[in-house]
Short mmCIF file of C-alpha atoms in Angstrom, two decimals:
data_model
loop_
_atom_site.label_atom_id
_atom_site.label_comp_id
_atom_site.label_asym_id
_atom_site.label_seq_id
_atom_site.Cartn_x
_atom_site.Cartn_y
_atom_site.Cartn_z
CA MET A 1 7.67 -8.21 -14.34
CA LYS A 2 7.94 -8.21 -10.55
CA ALA A 3 6.39 -6.02 -7.90
CA LEU A 4 6.46 -5.26 -4.22
CA LEU A 5 3.02 -4.80 -2.56
CA LEU A 6 3.38 -2.83 0.70
CA ALA A 7 0.91 -4.32 3.20
CA ALA A 8 2.64 -4.09 6.64
CA GLY A 9 0.91 -1.13 8.15
CA GLU A 10 -1.56 -1.28 11.01
CA GLY A 11 -4.25 0.98 9.47
CA THR A 12 -5.07 2.68 12.75
CA ARG A 13 -7.31 5.25 11.09
CA LEU A 14 -9.61 2.47 9.87
CA ARG A 15 -10.26 1.01 13.30
CA PRO A 16 -12.28 -0.89 14.39
CA LEU A 17 -12.19 -2.55 10.93
CA THR A 18 -8.48 -3.32 11.43
CA LEU A 19 -8.63 -4.69 14.90
CA ASP A 20 -8.50 -8.24 13.68
CA ARG A 21 -6.92 -7.89 10.20
CA PRO A 22 -4.31 -5.95 8.28
CA LYS A 23 -5.43 -2.87 6.41
CA PRO A 24 -5.38 -4.48 2.91
CA MET A 25 -7.87 -7.08 4.11
CA VAL A 26 -10.52 -4.39 4.81
CA PRO A 27 -13.32 -4.93 2.19
CA VAL A 28 -14.22 -2.41 -0.40
CA ALA A 29 -17.65 -3.16 -1.86
CA GLY A 30 -17.42 -6.64 -0.38
CA CYS A 31 -13.85 -7.58 -1.60
CA PRO A 32 -10.60 -6.97 0.32
CA MET A 33 -8.32 -4.10 -0.93
CA VAL A 34 -5.55 -6.60 -1.61
CA ALA A 35 -7.71 -8.32 -4.26
CA TYR A 36 -7.99 -5.06 -6.14
CA ALA A 37 -4.24 -4.51 -5.88
CA LEU A 38 -3.27 -8.03 -7.13
CA ASP A 39 -5.83 -7.86 -9.94
CA TRP A 40 -4.44 -4.46 -11.07
CA LEU A 41 -0.92 -5.73 -10.91
CA ARG A 42 -1.74 -8.80 -13.04
CA GLU A 43 -3.64 -6.72 -15.56
CA SER A 44 -0.60 -4.41 -15.71
CA GLY A 45 1.78 -7.20 -16.67
CA VAL A 46 3.11 -8.26 -13.26
CA ASP A 47 3.55 -11.99 -12.94
CA SER A 48 5.38 -12.22 -9.62
CA VAL A 49 4.67 -10.20 -6.50
CA VAL A 50 6.05 -10.15 -2.98
CA VAL A 51 3.91 -8.85 -0.19
CA ASN A 52 5.51 -7.50 2.97
CA LEU A 53 3.72 -8.25 6.20
CA HIS A 54 3.83 -7.19 9.85
CA TYR A 55 0.48 -6.56 11.53
CA LYS A 56 -1.91 -9.55 11.90
CA PRO A 57 -0.77 -11.14 8.64
CA GLU A 58 -2.64 -14.44 8.93
CA PRO A 59 -5.93 -13.44 7.17
CA LEU A 60 -4.02 -11.93 4.24
CA VAL A 61 -1.76 -14.93 3.82
CA ALA A 62 -4.72 -17.30 3.90
CA PHE A 63 -6.61 -15.14 1.36
CA VAL A 64 -3.74 -14.57 -1.13
CA GLY A 65 -2.12 -18.02 -0.81
CA ASP A 66 0.41 -18.59 -3.60
CA GLY A 67 -1.27 -16.02 -5.81
CA SER A 68 -2.54 -18.51 -8.34
CA ARG A 69 -6.18 -17.55 -7.95
CA PHE A 70 -5.17 -14.05 -8.95
CA GLY A 71 -3.17 -15.26 -11.99
CA LEU A 72 0.25 -14.54 -10.65
CA SER A 73 2.88 -15.85 -8.24
CA ALA A 74 2.81 -14.39 -4.67
CA THR A 75 5.32 -14.78 -1.87
CA PHE A 76 5.59 -13.01 1.49
CA SER A 77 8.20 -11.05 3.40
CA ARG A 78 7.47 -11.01 7.14
CA GLU A 79 8.80 -8.04 9.10
CA PRO A 80 9.03 -8.64 12.94
CA GLU A 81 9.80 -4.96 13.16
CA LEU A 82 8.47 -2.48 10.60
CA LEU A 83 11.09 -1.64 8.01
CA GLY A 84 9.30 1.27 6.28
CA SER A 85 8.28 1.61 2.65
CA ALA A 86 11.88 1.55 1.38
CA GLY A 87 13.35 -0.58 4.09
CA ALA A 88 11.00 -3.32 2.94
CA LEU A 89 13.21 -3.72 -0.09
CA VAL A 90 16.38 -4.62 1.85
CA PRO A 91 15.50 -8.31 2.57
CA LEU A 92 14.13 -8.60 -0.99
CA ARG A 93 17.34 -7.72 -2.85
CA SER A 94 17.92 -11.21 -4.22
CA PHE A 95 14.26 -11.32 -5.44
CA LEU A 96 14.21 -7.89 -7.15
CA VAL A 97 17.76 -6.84 -7.97
CA ASP A 98 17.82 -8.28 -11.45
CA GLU A 99 14.43 -6.88 -12.36
CA ASN A 100 14.70 -3.60 -14.32
CA PRO A 101 12.33 -2.00 -13.68
CA PHE A 102 10.12 -3.25 -10.94
CA VAL A 103 7.02 -1.80 -9.40
CA VAL A 104 6.16 -0.77 -5.86
CA LEU A 105 2.41 -0.35 -4.99
CA TYR A 106 1.05 0.75 -1.66
CA GLY A 107 -1.52 -1.76 -0.49
CA ASP A 108 -4.21 0.83 0.28
CA VAL A 109 -4.25 2.34 -3.17
CA LEU A 110 -7.05 1.55 -5.61
CA THR A 111 -6.59 2.69 -9.23
CA ASN A 112 -7.57 2.37 -12.85
CA LEU A 113 -4.25 3.79 -14.07
CA ARG A 114 -2.67 2.24 -17.18
CA LEU A 115 0.73 1.15 -15.85
CA ALA A 116 1.90 0.59 -19.46
CA ASP A 117 1.87 4.35 -20.03
CA VAL A 118 4.02 4.92 -16.94
CA LEU A 119 6.49 2.20 -17.95
CA ALA A 120 6.81 3.59 -21.48
CA ASP A 121 7.57 7.06 -20.15
CA HIS A 122 10.00 5.66 -17.60
CA ARG A 123 11.95 3.79 -20.31
CA ALA A 124 11.85 6.58 -22.91
CA SER A 125 13.11 9.15 -20.42
CA LYS A 126 15.78 6.79 -19.02
CA ALA A 127 14.68 7.70 -15.48
CA ASP A 128 16.04 5.94 -12.47
CA VAL A 129 12.73 6.27 -10.64
CA THR A 130 9.25 7.29 -11.80
CA VAL A 131 6.72 8.45 -9.20
CA VAL A 132 3.02 8.49 -10.18
CA LEU A 133 1.35 11.70 -9.12
CA THR A 134 -2.23 12.61 -8.44
CA THR A 135 -4.36 15.63 -7.48
CA VAL A 136 -5.34 16.31 -3.85
CA ASP A 137 -7.74 18.73 -2.29
CA ASP A 138 -5.45 19.59 0.60
CA PRO A 139 -1.63 19.44 -0.06
CA LYS A 140 -1.04 19.89 3.67
CA ARG A 141 -2.18 16.30 4.17
CA ALA A 142 -0.11 14.76 1.35
CA GLY A 143 3.36 14.09 0.19
CA MET A 144 3.96 16.68 -2.51
CA VAL A 145 6.48 16.65 -5.30
CA GLU A 146 8.09 19.64 -6.98
CA LEU A 147 8.64 19.23 -10.74
CA ASN A 148 10.50 21.28 -13.32
CA SER A 149 9.00 22.05 -16.76
CA GLU A 150 10.17 18.63 -18.12
CA ARG A 151 8.63 16.70 -15.27
CA TRP A 152 11.93 15.92 -13.53
CA ILE A 153 11.51 15.84 -9.75
CA GLN A 154 13.31 18.67 -7.90
CA ARG A 155 12.33 17.85 -4.31
CA PHE A 156 9.84 16.08 -1.98
CA VAL A 157 7.89 17.94 0.58
CA GLU A 158 5.88 15.88 3.08
CA LYS A 159 2.64 17.54 4.30
CA PRO A 160 3.75 21.13 3.56
CA GLN A 161 2.33 23.87 5.70
CA SER A 162 2.13 25.99 2.51
CA TRP A 163 2.26 24.84 -1.08
CA ALA A 164 2.59 27.15 -4.10
CA GLY A 165 2.77 24.36 -6.63
CA PRO A 166 -0.12 22.61 -8.41
CA PRO A 167 -2.31 20.28 -6.44
CA SER A 168 -1.74 17.64 -9.07
CA CYS A 169 1.72 16.80 -7.78
CA ALA A 170 0.84 14.55 -4.84
CA ASN A 171 2.65 11.24 -4.38
CA ALA A 172 0.11 8.56 -5.38
CA GLY A 173 1.88 5.55 -3.90
CA ILE A 174 2.99 3.86 -7.16
CA TYR A 175 6.65 3.78 -8.14
CA VAL A 176 8.65 2.35 -11.04
CA LEU A 177 12.16 1.70 -9.84
CA GLY A 178 15.38 1.03 -11.66
CA PRO A 179 18.63 -0.47 -10.37
CA ARG A 180 20.13 2.72 -8.93
CA VAL A 181 17.72 2.55 -6.01
CA TRP A 182 19.84 -0.24 -4.52
CA ASP A 183 22.79 2.15 -4.09
CA PHE A 184 20.79 4.29 -1.72
CA LEU A 185 19.22 1.71 0.61
CA PRO A 186 20.61 1.13 4.15
CA LEU A 187 21.88 -2.27 5.15
CA ASP A 188 19.12 -2.58 7.72
CA GLY A 189 16.68 -0.60 9.80
CA PHE A 190 13.68 1.56 9.00
CA CYS A 191 13.77 3.54 5.88
CA ASP A 192 11.18 5.54 3.92
CA PHE A 193 11.07 6.37 0.15
CA ALA A 194 9.89 9.98 0.36
CA PHE A 195 11.76 10.93 3.55
CA ASP A 196 15.02 9.09 2.99
CA VAL A 197 15.73 7.29 -0.27
CA PHE A 198 14.32 9.63 -2.87
CA PRO A 199 15.93 12.81 -1.42
CA ALA A 200 19.23 10.92 -1.16
CA MET A 201 18.92 9.90 -4.79
CA LEU A 202 18.32 13.48 -5.87
CA ALA A 203 21.36 14.59 -3.95
CA GLY A 204 23.37 11.88 -5.56
CA GLY A 205 22.45 12.92 -9.08
CA ALA A 206 19.88 10.27 -9.91
CA ARG A 207 17.08 11.03 -12.37
CA LEU A 208 13.67 10.99 -10.71
CA ARG A 209 10.67 11.59 -12.88
CA GLY A 210 7.13 12.58 -12.08
CA PHE A 211 4.10 11.13 -13.92
CA PRO A 212 0.98 13.18 -13.23
CA SER A 213 -2.19 11.27 -13.85
CA SER A 214 -5.92 12.17 -13.95
CA ASP A 215 -6.92 8.52 -13.44
CA ILE A 216 -8.46 7.28 -10.19
CA LEU A 217 -5.68 7.01 -7.63
CA LEU A 218 -7.40 6.63 -4.24
CA ASP A 219 -5.49 5.87 -1.08
CA ILE A 220 -7.87 4.51 1.57
CA GLY A 221 -6.57 6.19 4.68
CA SER A 222 -9.86 6.93 6.39
CA HIS A 223 -13.46 5.74 6.71
CA GLU A 224 -14.55 8.53 4.34
CA ARG A 225 -12.12 7.36 1.67
CA LEU A 226 -13.22 3.78 2.16
CA ALA A 227 -16.79 4.85 1.54
CA ALA A 228 -15.69 6.81 -1.55
CA ALA A 229 -13.89 3.73 -2.88
CA GLY A 230 -16.92 1.58 -2.43
CA ALA A 231 -19.10 4.16 -4.25
CA LEU A 232 -16.58 4.16 -7.17
CA VAL A 233 -16.86 0.37 -7.46
CA GLU A 234 -20.64 0.27 -7.11
CA SER A 235 -20.94 2.99 -9.83
CA GLY A 236 -18.64 1.09 -12.23
CA HIS A 237 -15.87 3.64 -12.20
CA LEU A 238 -13.52 1.12 -10.59
CA ALA A 239 -13.71 -2.51 -11.67
CA ARG A 240 -14.32 -5.26 -9.21
CA PRO A 241 -11.43 -7.73 -9.04
CA ARG A 242 -11.69 -10.47 -11.58
CA VAL A 243 -10.90 -13.27 -9.15
CA PRO A 244 -12.23 -16.83 -9.92
CA ALA A 245 -13.30 -17.56 -6.37
CA ALA A 246 -15.64 -15.27 -4.50
CA CYS A 247 -14.05 -12.66 -2.24
#
């Protein structure tokens, strides 16, 4: 199985830690975030991953290499201009188009989710897209998803001023994507999944499914969340990456 690991952002909210490195190279309990991501992908059955890059990519490229130390194959997609979460797929069509499904993971997400459960639900439901969902304390700071009673997605609402739905419907930054996604991507330019592609897919009749999870799904978007992630690792609630060489 193949995956895209999104790692192009600048991580401005984690400065000064990101002044000399991309966000996924910021350490959590002594090991860069990207090591956790690659370890989770391998454990989840991914054997080939492409990492998109933009901001100060050199430390990440040097650390990841060809991916062999993580037990998978890694390649890189360099973006001179940021393409957005969905736009990152456009130059990768030849790499991913024959993979059904493939996985997208945001590079600042740490998790102990069993991806096998998500994949099983995705295939059984014949969904075109499955979005993993988590619980947030403040929906106004998250991308929220409205579901019907059968867990089919009705709409996406980014950082709603008011939210009447359950707090367990926040976009967790893990997607399982089928081939219909390619019909809704632009030929070039910036494009976002939640703002652009997923709403267009809904309007076009595609089947988008939510997968609420109570597992750890922590996006490290602030120094407070970075500290929380470190505490989860130190307490044993999140496993350290099983990487042969030291981080």
